[in-house]
Tab-separated table of C-alpha atoms and ligand atoms in Angstrom:
chain	number	residue	atom	x	y	z
A	1	MET	CA	0.000	0.000	0.000
A	2	ASP	CA	1.445	3.361	-1.016
A	3	THR	CA	-0.336	5.643	1.390
A	4	ASP	CA	1.008	5.931	4.917
A	5	LEU	CA	-2.239	5.617	6.772
A	6	THR	CA	-0.615	6.307	10.107
A	7	GLN	CA	-0.174	9.936	9.103
A	8	PRO	CA	-2.701	12.679	8.518
A	9	SER	CA	-3.431	13.358	4.853
A	10	THR	CA	-0.648	15.104	2.973
A	11	THR	CA	-2.911	16.107	0.096
A	12	GLY	CA	-3.631	19.455	1.661
A	13	GLN	CA	-7.124	18.275	2.633
A	14	ALA	CA	-7.682	18.046	6.379
A	15	ASP	CA	-8.323	14.489	7.464
A	16	PRO	CA	-11.898	14.337	8.837
A	17	ILE	CA	-10.602	12.133	11.661
A	18	ASP	CA	-8.793	15.186	12.998
A	19	THR	CA	-12.111	16.954	13.478
A	20	LEU	CA	-13.070	14.483	16.211
A	21	PRO	CA	-13.073	16.363	19.496
A	22	PRO	CA	-10.558	15.785	22.307
A	23	THR	CA	-13.477	14.554	24.426
A	24	PHE	CA	-14.262	11.769	21.943
A	25	ARG	CA	-14.337	8.377	23.648
A	26	TRP	CA	-11.928	5.757	22.320
A	27	GLY	CA	-12.120	2.081	23.086
A	28	VAL	CA	-11.989	-1.547	22.114
A	29	ALA	CA	-14.638	-4.218	22.569
A	30	THR	CA	-14.776	-7.952	23.254
A	31	SER	CA	-17.336	-10.415	24.556
A	32	SER	CA	-17.203	-13.114	27.200
A	33	TYR	CA	-17.695	-16.332	25.220
A	34	GLN	CA	-15.458	-15.128	22.405
A	35	ILE	CA	-12.374	-14.628	24.592
A	36	GLU	CA	-12.679	-16.004	28.117
A	37	GLY	CA	-12.389	-19.799	27.831
A	38	ALA	CA	-12.501	-21.454	31.278
A	39	VAL	CA	-16.020	-22.619	30.526
A	40	ALA	CA	-16.203	-25.072	33.411
A	41	GLU	CA	-14.305	-23.101	36.045
A	42	ASP	CA	-15.445	-21.498	39.276
A	43	GLY	CA	-18.999	-22.719	38.976
A	44	ARG	CA	-19.815	-21.586	35.431
A	45	THR	CA	-22.549	-23.723	33.848
A	46	PRO	CA	-23.076	-24.280	30.094
A	47	SER	CA	-24.556	-21.590	27.900
A	48	ILE	CA	-26.421	-22.110	24.640
A	49	TRP	CA	-23.111	-21.611	22.836
A	50	ASP	CA	-21.399	-24.430	24.724
A	51	THR	CA	-24.249	-26.668	23.583
A	52	PHE	CA	-24.440	-25.351	20.017
A	53	CYS	CA	-20.704	-25.846	19.472
A	54	ARG	CA	-21.243	-29.559	20.105
A	55	VAL	CA	-23.815	-29.854	17.307
A	56	PRO	CA	-22.039	-31.492	14.341
A	57	GLY	CA	-21.622	-28.964	11.535
A	58	ALA	CA	-22.832	-25.966	13.546
A	59	VAL	CA	-19.420	-24.287	13.890
A	60	ALA	CA	-16.579	-24.300	11.361
A	61	ASN	CA	-14.005	-27.003	12.078
A	62	GLY	CA	-16.051	-28.163	15.074
A	63	GLU	CA	-14.459	-25.381	17.159
A	64	ASN	CA	-15.724	-24.005	20.451
A	65	GLY	CA	-15.007	-21.437	23.159
A	66	ASP	CA	-13.628	-23.869	25.727
A	67	VAL	CA	-10.250	-22.117	25.740
A	68	ALA	CA	-10.688	-19.255	23.252
A	69	CYS	CA	-8.095	-16.572	24.142
A	70	ASP	CA	-7.744	-17.893	27.681
A	71	HIS	CA	-8.591	-14.370	28.804
A	72	TYR	CA	-10.012	-15.709	32.068
A	73	HIS	CA	-6.456	-16.552	33.114
A	74	ARG	CA	-4.637	-13.783	31.230
A	75	MET	CA	-6.858	-10.844	32.030
A	76	PRO	CA	-4.178	-8.560	33.580
A	77	GLU	CA	-1.957	-9.044	30.517
A	78	ASP	CA	-4.864	-8.123	28.233
A	79	VAL	CA	-5.747	-5.044	30.259
A	80	ALA	CA	-2.088	-3.978	30.044
A	81	LEU	CA	-2.377	-4.199	26.245
A	82	ILE	CA	-5.399	-1.871	26.280
A	83	ALA	CA	-3.445	0.545	28.462
A	84	GLU	CA	-0.534	0.469	26.001
A	85	LEU	CA	-2.938	1.491	23.248
A	86	GLY	CA	-3.801	4.568	25.304
A	87	LEU	CA	-7.547	3.918	25.124
A	88	ASP	CA	-9.983	5.299	27.656
A	89	THR	CA	-12.718	2.649	27.548
A	90	TYR	CA	-12.927	-1.132	27.462
A	91	ARG	CA	-16.268	-2.662	26.519
A	92	PHE	CA	-16.612	-6.253	27.681
A	93	SER	CA	-19.524	-8.542	28.444
A	94	VAL	CA	-20.409	-10.516	31.527
A	95	ALA	CA	-21.087	-14.235	31.103
A	96	TRP	CA	-24.502	-14.868	32.615
A	97	PRO	CA	-23.827	-18.588	33.345
A	98	ARG	CA	-20.644	-17.594	35.154
A	99	VAL	CA	-22.242	-15.189	37.594
A	100	GLN	CA	-25.672	-16.796	37.926
A	101	PRO	CA	-25.299	-20.469	37.016
A	102	GLY	CA	-28.430	-21.900	35.489
A	103	GLY	CA	-29.860	-18.409	34.985
A	104	ARG	CA	-31.781	-18.168	38.265
A	105	GLY	CA	-31.169	-17.856	41.960
A	106	PRO	CA	-28.315	-16.269	43.832
A	107	ALA	CA	-25.087	-14.941	42.407
A	108	ASN	CA	-22.053	-17.171	42.151
A	109	PRO	CA	-19.380	-15.249	44.103
A	110	ALA	CA	-16.488	-17.001	42.343
A	111	GLY	CA	-17.830	-16.018	38.930
A	112	LEU	CA	-18.514	-12.441	39.956
A	113	ALA	CA	-15.032	-12.203	41.438
A	114	PHE	CA	-13.527	-12.399	37.961
A	115	TYR	CA	-15.403	-9.285	36.811
A	116	ASP	CA	-14.662	-7.605	40.104
A	117	ARG	CA	-10.937	-8.082	39.473
A	118	LEU	CA	-11.316	-6.996	35.845
A	119	VAL	CA	-13.056	-3.761	36.804
A	120	ASP	CA	-10.413	-2.972	39.422
A	121	GLU	CA	-7.611	-3.761	36.987
A	122	LEU	CA	-9.125	-1.404	34.422
A	123	LEU	CA	-9.741	1.406	36.873
A	124	GLY	CA	-6.217	0.994	38.237
A	125	ARG	CA	-4.939	1.724	34.736
A	126	GLY	CA	-7.263	4.660	34.140
A	127	ILE	CA	-9.548	2.765	31.735
A	128	ASP	CA	-13.342	3.084	32.044
A	129	PRO	CA	-15.169	-0.251	32.178
A	130	TRP	CA	-18.225	-0.431	29.872
A	131	VAL	CA	-20.282	-3.485	30.746
A	132	THR	CA	-22.531	-5.337	28.322
A	133	LEU	CA	-24.829	-7.605	30.281
A	134	TYR	CA	-25.790	-9.959	27.476
A	135	HIS	CA	-23.646	-10.855	24.503
A	136	TRP	CA	-25.411	-14.079	23.569
A	137	ASP	CA	-24.373	-16.592	26.242
A	138	LEU	CA	-27.808	-17.513	27.584
A	139	PRO	CA	-27.654	-20.150	30.343
A	140	GLN	CA	-28.639	-23.463	28.763
A	141	GLU	CA	-31.178	-24.113	31.517
A	142	LEU	CA	-33.135	-21.047	30.431
A	143	GLU	CA	-33.073	-22.277	26.843
A	144	ASP	CA	-34.383	-25.620	28.078
A	145	ALA	CA	-37.249	-23.663	29.644
A	146	GLY	CA	-38.057	-22.057	26.264
A	147	GLY	CA	-35.272	-19.515	25.745
A	148	TRP	CA	-35.969	-15.991	24.537
A	149	PRO	CA	-39.266	-16.914	22.828
A	150	ASN	CA	-40.477	-17.583	26.376
A	151	ARG	CA	-41.594	-14.379	28.105
A	152	ASP	CA	-40.202	-15.506	31.456
A	153	THR	CA	-36.634	-15.160	30.116
A	154	ALA	CA	-37.098	-11.358	30.061
A	155	HIS	CA	-37.806	-11.436	33.794
A	156	ARG	CA	-34.881	-13.748	34.458
A	157	PHE	CA	-32.651	-11.285	32.560
A	158	ALA	CA	-33.825	-8.374	34.705
A	159	ASP	CA	-33.004	-10.339	37.872
A	160	TYR	CA	-29.570	-11.202	36.530
A	161	ALA	CA	-28.911	-7.584	35.523
A	162	GLU	CA	-29.724	-6.387	39.014
A	163	LEU	CA	-27.442	-8.960	40.549
A	164	VAL	CA	-24.477	-7.890	38.385
A	165	PHE	CA	-25.230	-4.248	39.109
A	166	ALA	CA	-25.234	-4.931	42.841
A	167	ALA	CA	-21.689	-6.257	42.532
A	168	LEU	CA	-20.153	-3.793	40.065
A	169	GLY	CA	-22.424	-0.743	40.095
A	170	ASP	CA	-20.292	1.079	42.634
A	171	ARG	CA	-17.481	1.309	40.037
A	172	VAL	CA	-19.014	0.773	36.589
A	173	LYS	CA	-20.789	3.838	35.230
A	174	THR	CA	-21.785	2.655	31.744
A	175	TRP	CA	-24.151	-0.265	31.203
A	176	THR	CA	-25.390	-1.831	28.002
A	177	THR	CA	-28.217	-4.295	28.445
A	178	LEU	CA	-28.066	-6.293	25.214
A	179	ASN	CA	-25.644	-6.657	22.374
A	180	GLU	CA	-27.302	-6.936	18.959
A	181	PRO	CA	-30.751	-8.337	19.783
A	182	TRP	CA	-31.331	-8.914	16.049
A	183	CYS	CA	-28.561	-11.534	16.074
A	184	SER	CA	-29.854	-13.251	19.204
A	185	ALA	CA	-33.396	-13.345	17.852
A	186	MET	CA	-33.001	-13.929	14.134
A	187	LEU	CA	-29.695	-15.769	13.766
A	188	GLY	CA	-30.467	-17.796	16.877
A	189	TYR	CA	-34.168	-18.596	16.566
A	190	ALA	CA	-35.269	-17.815	13.002
A	191	TYR	CA	-32.327	-18.722	10.760
A	192	GLY	CA	-30.555	-21.386	12.833
A	193	GLU	CA	-27.071	-19.978	12.243
A	194	HIS	CA	-26.318	-19.120	15.860
A	195	ALA	CA	-27.136	-20.798	19.153
A	196	PRO	CA	-29.586	-22.266	19.917
A	197	GLY	CA	-29.951	-23.054	16.209
A	198	ARG	CA	-33.725	-22.894	15.854
A	199	ARG	CA	-35.354	-22.176	12.486
A	200	ASP	CA	-38.733	-20.640	13.175
A	201	LEU	CA	-39.516	-17.053	12.220
A	202	GLY	CA	-42.342	-16.860	14.764
A	203	ALA	CA	-39.924	-17.927	17.523
A	204	GLY	CA	-37.433	-15.322	16.259
A	205	ILE	CA	-40.012	-12.539	16.479
A	206	ALA	CA	-41.143	-13.644	19.939
A	207	ALA	CA	-37.473	-13.696	20.958
A	208	ALA	CA	-36.968	-10.172	19.610
A	209	HIS	CA	-39.911	-8.877	21.645
A	210	HIS	CA	-38.800	-10.598	24.839
A	211	LEU	CA	-35.228	-9.392	24.388
A	212	LEU	CA	-36.538	-5.834	24.118
A	213	LEU	CA	-38.798	-6.386	27.104
A	214	GLY	CA	-35.845	-7.782	29.054
A	215	HIS	CA	-33.859	-4.701	28.097
A	216	GLY	CA	-36.595	-2.396	29.395
A	217	LEU	CA	-37.105	-4.320	32.616
A	218	ALA	CA	-33.359	-4.410	33.274
A	219	ALA	CA	-33.033	-0.709	32.490
A	220	GLN	CA	-35.708	0.090	35.067
A	221	ARG	CA	-34.065	-2.098	37.708
A	222	LEU	CA	-30.642	-0.566	37.140
A	223	ARG	CA	-31.996	2.982	37.299
A	224	ALA	CA	-33.806	2.188	40.532
A	225	ALA	CA	-30.721	0.589	42.040
A	226	ALA	CA	-28.246	3.292	41.030
A	227	ALA	CA	-27.212	5.547	43.883
A	228	THR	CA	-25.452	7.936	41.470
A	229	PRO	CA	-26.229	8.672	37.811
A	230	ILE	CA	-25.340	5.926	35.344
A	231	GLU	CA	-25.123	5.867	31.587
A	232	LEU	CA	-27.528	3.244	30.335
A	233	GLY	CA	-28.140	1.905	26.869
A	234	ILE	CA	-28.522	-0.910	24.392
A	235	THR	CA	-26.383	-1.855	21.396
A	236	VAL	CA	-27.927	-2.673	18.027
A	237	ASN	CA	-26.260	-3.942	14.870
A	238	LEU	CA	-27.373	-1.986	11.862
A	239	ALA	CA	-26.678	-2.437	8.184
A	240	THR	CA	-28.011	-0.057	5.601
A	241	ALA	CA	-30.595	-1.495	3.218
A	242	ASP	CA	-30.770	0.388	-0.074
A	243	PRO	CA	-32.894	-0.549	-3.098
A	244	ALA	CA	-30.895	-1.903	-6.036
A	245	THR	CA	-32.998	0.168	-8.453
A	246	ASP	CA	-35.845	2.627	-8.113
A	247	SER	CA	-38.417	-0.040	-8.999
A	248	ALA	CA	-41.345	-0.540	-6.617
A	249	ALA	CA	-40.273	-4.150	-5.960
A	250	ASP	CA	-36.699	-3.188	-5.035
A	251	ARG	CA	-37.840	-0.319	-2.857
A	252	ASP	CA	-40.230	-2.630	-1.067
A	253	ALA	CA	-37.497	-5.229	-0.492
A	254	ALA	CA	-35.270	-2.525	1.023
A	255	ARG	CA	-38.144	-1.247	3.167
A	256	ALA	CA	-38.897	-4.727	4.472
A	257	SER	CA	-35.269	-5.429	5.289
A	258	ASP	CA	-34.870	-2.097	7.047
A	259	GLY	CA	-38.095	-2.807	8.905
A	260	LEU	CA	-37.005	-6.208	10.188
A	261	GLY	CA	-33.389	-5.205	10.836
A	262	THR	CA	-33.581	-1.665	12.160
A	263	ARG	CA	-37.059	-0.286	12.821
A	264	LEU	CA	-38.352	-3.422	14.593
A	265	TYR	CA	-35.855	-2.553	17.352
A	266	LEU	CA	-35.493	1.214	17.282
A	267	ASP	CA	-39.163	2.162	16.860
A	268	PRO	CA	-40.264	0.483	20.107
A	269	LEU	CA	-37.130	1.632	21.945
A	270	PHE	CA	-37.496	5.276	20.904
A	271	HIS	CA	-41.148	5.695	19.977
A	272	GLY	CA	-42.883	3.003	22.042
A	273	ARG	CA	-44.510	1.269	19.069
A	274	TYR	CA	-43.748	-1.395	16.500
A	275	PRO	CA	-43.626	-0.262	12.855
A	276	GLU	CA	-46.992	-0.850	11.176
A	277	ASP	CA	-45.522	-2.076	7.907
A	278	VAL	CA	-43.445	-4.728	9.709
A	279	VAL	CA	-46.452	-5.803	11.773
A	280	ALA	CA	-48.367	-6.175	8.495
A	281	ASP	CA	-45.528	-8.116	6.811
A	282	LEU	CA	-45.439	-10.485	9.777
A	283	ALA	CA	-49.227	-10.855	9.849
A	284	ALA	CA	-49.037	-11.946	6.215
A	285	GLU	CA	-46.834	-14.800	7.449
A	286	GLY	CA	-49.283	-15.595	10.248
A	287	ILE	CA	-46.982	-14.131	12.905
A	288	ARG	CA	-48.031	-11.805	15.712
A	289	ILE	CA	-45.602	-9.986	17.996
A	290	PRO	CA	-46.562	-11.225	21.500
A	291	VAL	CA	-47.066	-7.778	23.027
A	292	GLN	CA	-48.908	-7.556	26.343
A	293	ASP	CA	-50.342	-4.445	27.978
A	294	GLY	CA	-47.614	-2.147	29.252
A	295	ASP	CA	-44.753	-3.866	27.375
A	296	LEU	CA	-44.130	-1.015	24.991
A	297	SER	CA	-43.792	1.589	27.699
A	298	VAL	CA	-41.307	-0.683	29.489
A	299	ILE	CA	-39.312	-1.117	26.275
A	300	ALA	CA	-39.308	2.647	25.705
A	301	THR	CA	-37.739	3.339	29.117
A	302	PRO	CA	-35.446	6.302	28.370
A	303	ILE	CA	-31.820	5.468	27.642
A	304	ASP	CA	-28.732	7.669	27.757
A	305	VAL	CA	-26.720	6.192	24.925
A	306	LEU	CA	-27.428	4.161	21.803
A	307	GLY	CA	-24.670	1.715	20.920
A	308	VAL	CA	-24.328	1.273	17.169
A	309	ASN	CA	-22.442	-1.665	15.646
A	310	TYR	CA	-21.773	-1.237	11.944
A	311	TYR	CA	-19.857	-3.520	9.586
A	312	PHE	CA	-21.394	-3.312	6.087
A	313	GLY	CA	-24.151	-1.975	3.875
A	314	GLN	CA	-26.452	-3.945	1.601
A	315	LEU	CA	-28.391	-3.476	-1.592
A	316	PHE	CA	-31.768	-5.192	-1.982
A	317	SER	CA	-33.839	-6.358	-4.894
A	318	GLY	CA	-37.439	-7.522	-4.836
A	319	VAL	CA	-36.907	-9.649	-7.918
A	320	ASP	CA	-35.089	-12.980	-8.039
A	321	GLU	CA	-32.625	-14.164	-10.697
A	322	ARG	CA	-35.564	-15.515	-12.747
A	323	GLY	CA	-37.278	-12.126	-12.749
A	324	GLN	CA	-39.981	-13.261	-10.294
A	325	GLU	CA	-41.291	-11.080	-7.464
A	326	ARG	CA	-42.558	-14.074	-5.442
A	327	ASP	CA	-40.586	-17.099	-4.286
A	328	ASP	CA	-41.776	-20.692	-4.564
A	329	GLU	CA	-43.773	-20.338	-1.330
A	330	GLY	CA	-45.465	-17.214	-2.685
A	331	ARG	CA	-43.547	-14.835	-0.413
A	332	PRO	CA	-42.222	-11.506	-1.704
A	333	VAL	CA	-38.590	-11.791	-2.812
A	334	ARG	CA	-36.027	-9.942	-0.651
A	335	ARG	CA	-32.678	-10.605	-2.297
A	336	VAL	CA	-29.302	-9.116	-1.438
A	337	VAL	CA	-27.597	-7.886	-4.600
A	338	ARG	CA	-23.816	-8.187	-4.693
A	339	ARG	CA	-21.988	-5.094	-5.771
A	340	ASP	CA	-18.555	-4.911	-7.281
A	341	LEU	CA	-17.064	-3.592	-4.055
A	342	PRO	CA	-14.108	-4.638	-1.912
A	343	ARG	CA	-15.062	-7.169	0.738
A	344	THR	CA	-13.713	-8.389	4.045
A	345	ALA	CA	-12.895	-12.026	4.801
A	346	MET	CA	-16.508	-12.347	6.004
A	347	ASP	CA	-17.562	-11.498	2.431
A	348	TRP	CA	-19.079	-8.288	3.768
A	349	GLU	CA	-19.062	-5.306	1.418
A	350	ILE	CA	-16.887	-2.422	2.559
A	351	VAL	CA	-19.135	0.636	2.338
A	352	PRO	CA	-17.961	3.412	4.663
A	353	ASP	CA	-20.207	6.014	3.010
A	354	SER	CA	-23.229	3.983	4.101
A	355	PHE	CA	-21.979	4.320	7.676
A	356	THR	CA	-22.191	8.097	7.406
A	357	ASP	CA	-25.665	7.848	5.869
A	358	LEU	CA	-26.791	5.476	8.615
A	359	LEU	CA	-25.617	7.725	11.458
A	360	VAL	CA	-27.195	10.803	9.919
A	361	ARG	CA	-30.446	8.900	9.395
A	362	LEU	CA	-30.425	7.650	13.001
A	363	SER	CA	-29.961	11.159	14.324
A	364	ARG	CA	-32.923	12.264	12.204
A	365	ASP	CA	-35.317	9.380	12.925
A	366	TYR	CA	-34.291	8.682	16.527
A	367	PRO	CA	-33.040	12.017	17.858
A	368	GLY	CA	-32.127	13.095	21.342
A	369	VAL	CA	-29.907	10.196	22.453
A	370	PRO	CA	-26.151	10.337	21.858
A	371	MET	CA	-24.604	7.453	19.955
A	372	VAL	CA	-21.377	5.573	20.513
A	373	ILE	CA	-19.991	3.183	17.914
A	374	THR	CA	-19.708	0.164	20.189
A	375	GLU	CA	-18.280	-2.057	17.428
A	376	ASN	CA	-16.686	-1.577	14.037
A	377	GLY	CA	-13.913	-3.563	12.457
A	378	ALA	CA	-13.057	-6.211	9.922
A	379	ALA	CA	-11.773	-9.730	9.451
A	380	PHE	CA	-9.042	-10.168	6.865
A	381	ASP	CA	-6.776	-13.078	6.006
A	382	ASP	CA	-3.894	-12.024	8.202
A	383	ARG	CA	-0.422	-13.246	7.301
A	384	PRO	CA	1.922	-13.068	10.278
A	385	ASP	CA	5.665	-12.780	9.727
A	386	ALA	CA	8.143	-15.031	11.525
A	387	ASP	CA	7.747	-12.939	14.689
A	388	GLY	CA	3.952	-13.111	14.606
A	389	PHE	CA	3.605	-9.499	13.465
A	390	VAL	CA	0.781	-8.744	11.007
A	391	ALA	CA	1.174	-5.767	8.670
A	392	ASP	CA	-2.589	-5.512	8.223
A	393	ASP	CA	-2.831	-2.488	5.962
A	394	ASP	CA	-6.250	-3.675	4.797
A	395	ARG	CA	-7.576	-3.454	8.360
A	396	VAL	CA	-5.883	-0.084	8.896
A	397	ALA	CA	-7.580	1.212	5.749
A	398	TYR	CA	-10.953	-0.188	6.877
A	399	LEU	CA	-10.699	1.414	10.312
A	400	ALA	CA	-9.457	4.729	8.922
A	401	GLU	CA	-12.227	4.939	6.325
A	402	HIS	CA	-14.892	4.096	8.878
A	403	LEU	CA	-13.563	6.600	11.373
A	404	ARG	CA	-13.673	9.200	8.615
A	405	ALA	CA	-17.273	8.178	7.985
A	406	VAL	CA	-18.055	8.773	11.667
A	407	ALA	CA	-16.338	12.150	11.570
A	408	ARG	CA	-18.325	13.119	8.468
A	409	ALA	CA	-21.565	12.072	10.140
A	410	ARG	CA	-20.679	14.287	13.091
A	411	GLN	CA	-20.007	17.172	10.729
A	412	ALA	CA	-23.487	16.560	9.299
A	413	GLY	CA	-24.980	16.813	12.783
A	414	ALA	CA	-25.034	13.216	14.097
A	415	ASP	CA	-24.309	13.145	17.818
A	416	VAL	CA	-21.662	10.396	17.936
A	417	ARG	CA	-19.546	10.528	21.077
A	418	GLY	CA	-17.159	7.588	20.766
A	419	TYR	CA	-15.769	4.704	18.746
A	420	PHE	CA	-14.724	1.213	19.837
A	421	ALA	CA	-12.799	-1.057	17.520
A	422	TRP	CA	-13.936	-4.656	17.219
A	423	SER	CA	-11.944	-6.307	18.466
A	424	LEU	CA	-9.102	-6.060	20.964
A	425	LEU	CA	-8.037	-9.635	20.182
A	426	ASP	CA	-8.562	-12.212	17.479
A	427	ASN	CA	-11.256	-14.413	18.972
A	428	PHE	CA	-13.966	-17.033	18.521
A	429	GLU	CA	-16.072	-15.708	15.652
A	430	TRP	CA	-19.201	-17.725	16.472
A	431	ALA	CA	-20.250	-20.085	13.652
A	432	TYR	CA	-17.011	-19.233	11.798
A	433	GLY	CA	-14.836	-20.484	14.655
A	434	TYR	CA	-11.285	-19.126	14.820
A	435	ASP	CA	-10.684	-18.710	11.079
A	436	LYS	CA	-11.988	-15.175	10.908
A	437	ARG	CA	-9.703	-12.777	12.702
A	438	PHE	CA	-11.088	-9.389	13.742
A	439	GLY	CA	-8.431	-8.481	16.307
A	440	ILE	CA	-6.112	-5.508	16.211
A	441	ILE	CA	-3.937	-7.779	18.335
A	442	ARG	CA	-3.020	-11.177	16.938
A	443	VAL	CA	-3.556	-14.242	19.081
A	444	ASP	CA	-1.481	-17.321	18.352
A	445	TYR	CA	-3.921	-19.955	19.562
A	446	ASP	CA	-1.174	-22.567	20.053
A	447	THR	CA	0.843	-20.439	22.449
A	448	GLN	CA	-1.725	-17.747	23.417
A	449	ARG	CA	0.929	-15.186	22.547
A	450	ARG	CA	-0.494	-11.734	21.815
A	451	THR	CA	1.176	-9.567	19.143
A	452	PRO	CA	-0.193	-6.107	18.335
A	453	LYS	CA	-0.811	-5.793	14.594
A	454	ARG	CA	-0.040	-2.695	12.555
A	455	SER	CA	-3.698	-1.710	13.027
A	456	ALA	CA	-3.139	-1.566	16.793
A	457	GLN	CA	-0.166	0.763	16.296
A	458	TRP	CA	-2.188	2.875	13.884
A	459	TYR	CA	-5.113	3.059	16.304
A	460	ARG	CA	-2.850	4.068	19.204
A	461	ASP	CA	-1.179	6.786	17.091
A	462	THR	CA	-4.488	8.065	15.735
A	463	VAL	CA	-5.999	8.380	19.192
A	464	ARG	CA	-2.911	10.236	20.418
A	465	ARG	CA	-2.994	12.583	17.464
A	466	VAL	CA	-6.679	13.396	17.787
A	467	ARG	CA	-6.252	14.025	21.475
A	468	GLY	CA	-3.460	16.435	20.596
A	469	GLN	CA	-0.895	14.385	22.441
A	470	ARG	CA	1.728	14.708	19.742
B	1	IFM	O1	-17.839	-11.005	16.579
B	1	IFM	C1	-19.041	-10.332	16.395
B	1	IFM	C2	-19.556	-9.790	17.713
B	1	IFM	O2	-19.716	-10.789	18.654
B	1	IFM	C3	-20.885	-9.107	17.508
B	1	IFM	N1	-20.821	-8.144	16.453
B	1	IFM	C4	-20.234	-8.550	15.206
B	1	IFM	C5	-18.877	-9.187	15.436
B	1	IFM	C6	-18.252	-9.617	14.097
B	1	IFM	O3	-19.073	-10.555	13.475
């Protein structure tokens, strides 16, 4: 690559990244099952991912999170790496089956002790802990009782949230209830790609509603329990959905995708109602969102921050390759159209401009709540040198372009207050196992050696520069 991406632009044009304010929040993110390992230690019980990984063919190469990055045993070393990057925030998730085995009853002190140590380690190094309460590791016993399609799981989640808050709330000021409820609901219950691997759209929609209800109930419990103000929010994964052409069919496919992926979550959270067009689409499939009296006002409990995870944009067509607008079951076609764009190792299109559009649209349609980019990053086919160093210029370019997109969105009025790279470490990428590497720090899974990649150096230098530290 010719351009030195570690330096501000030399073309005479100011780099938009340099317009980010000194108060901008900089971080990295991880999640419990993807990095911790130690799945049977200190009283932890199985989660749906421990079970799913044992299903033949469910995860690439039959891999699992049993050891992952062994973060449970190497936590101080990993926190030291964050400190070396000069970041101010670390977003991590708490493993529900570690702190409340089986998903009900009292806390497990040995499990909580790990997060207690983690929080103290972070604070000791001047790094703010940002806790996500649920990043997909539902206790298996709750799945056996029906999982997220079962309304009771929302109440169990609120109990669990309160229990974690009781242990860490004296030191942790920022709390995210759920990470990416769309993934939990749709990948897990409707499309069968994630744990627990169910394939039932009705179950997926019920799961989505109960996840949102669980979010609202937990938010209310945390607010009530907080002795001092906390920053409370939820993180959603959003991809843009644009029509491939201006035809009515393509526009309708894009509308439906946006409805199911974005508005089904943000409309109830911000406006206290489900989008009518999505309700109608679902009714056409014989599916009803299981809303009970009062649910929507619980879900719309005010939040202080919206976490946005963005990775790619998509183009939709309402016509299949045969020119038909209905599939063999008579359903409207909603087809993703591949563009001739660069892609990551996940085969995701790299579309930073869509990120700007998305953030501007969010600030227009869902105003009044600041946003933080709680995840953004890319998997590429890293090639380490003999010392384990990865000169990942492709990842540097991805991060730089997406940070520019954030800066441009801010210039257009979007209230974005921070950015967290996904991820601190290479880790267990769910159904893709360990093949897909998102880390800015390489993990050699044979030795557990950590080696910062060029992207980590670039990120550290960029943060320093924007803060005016050099
Ligand atoms: O690794 C995941 C993470 O767990 C949730 N957001 C997307 C990432 C990349 O797929």
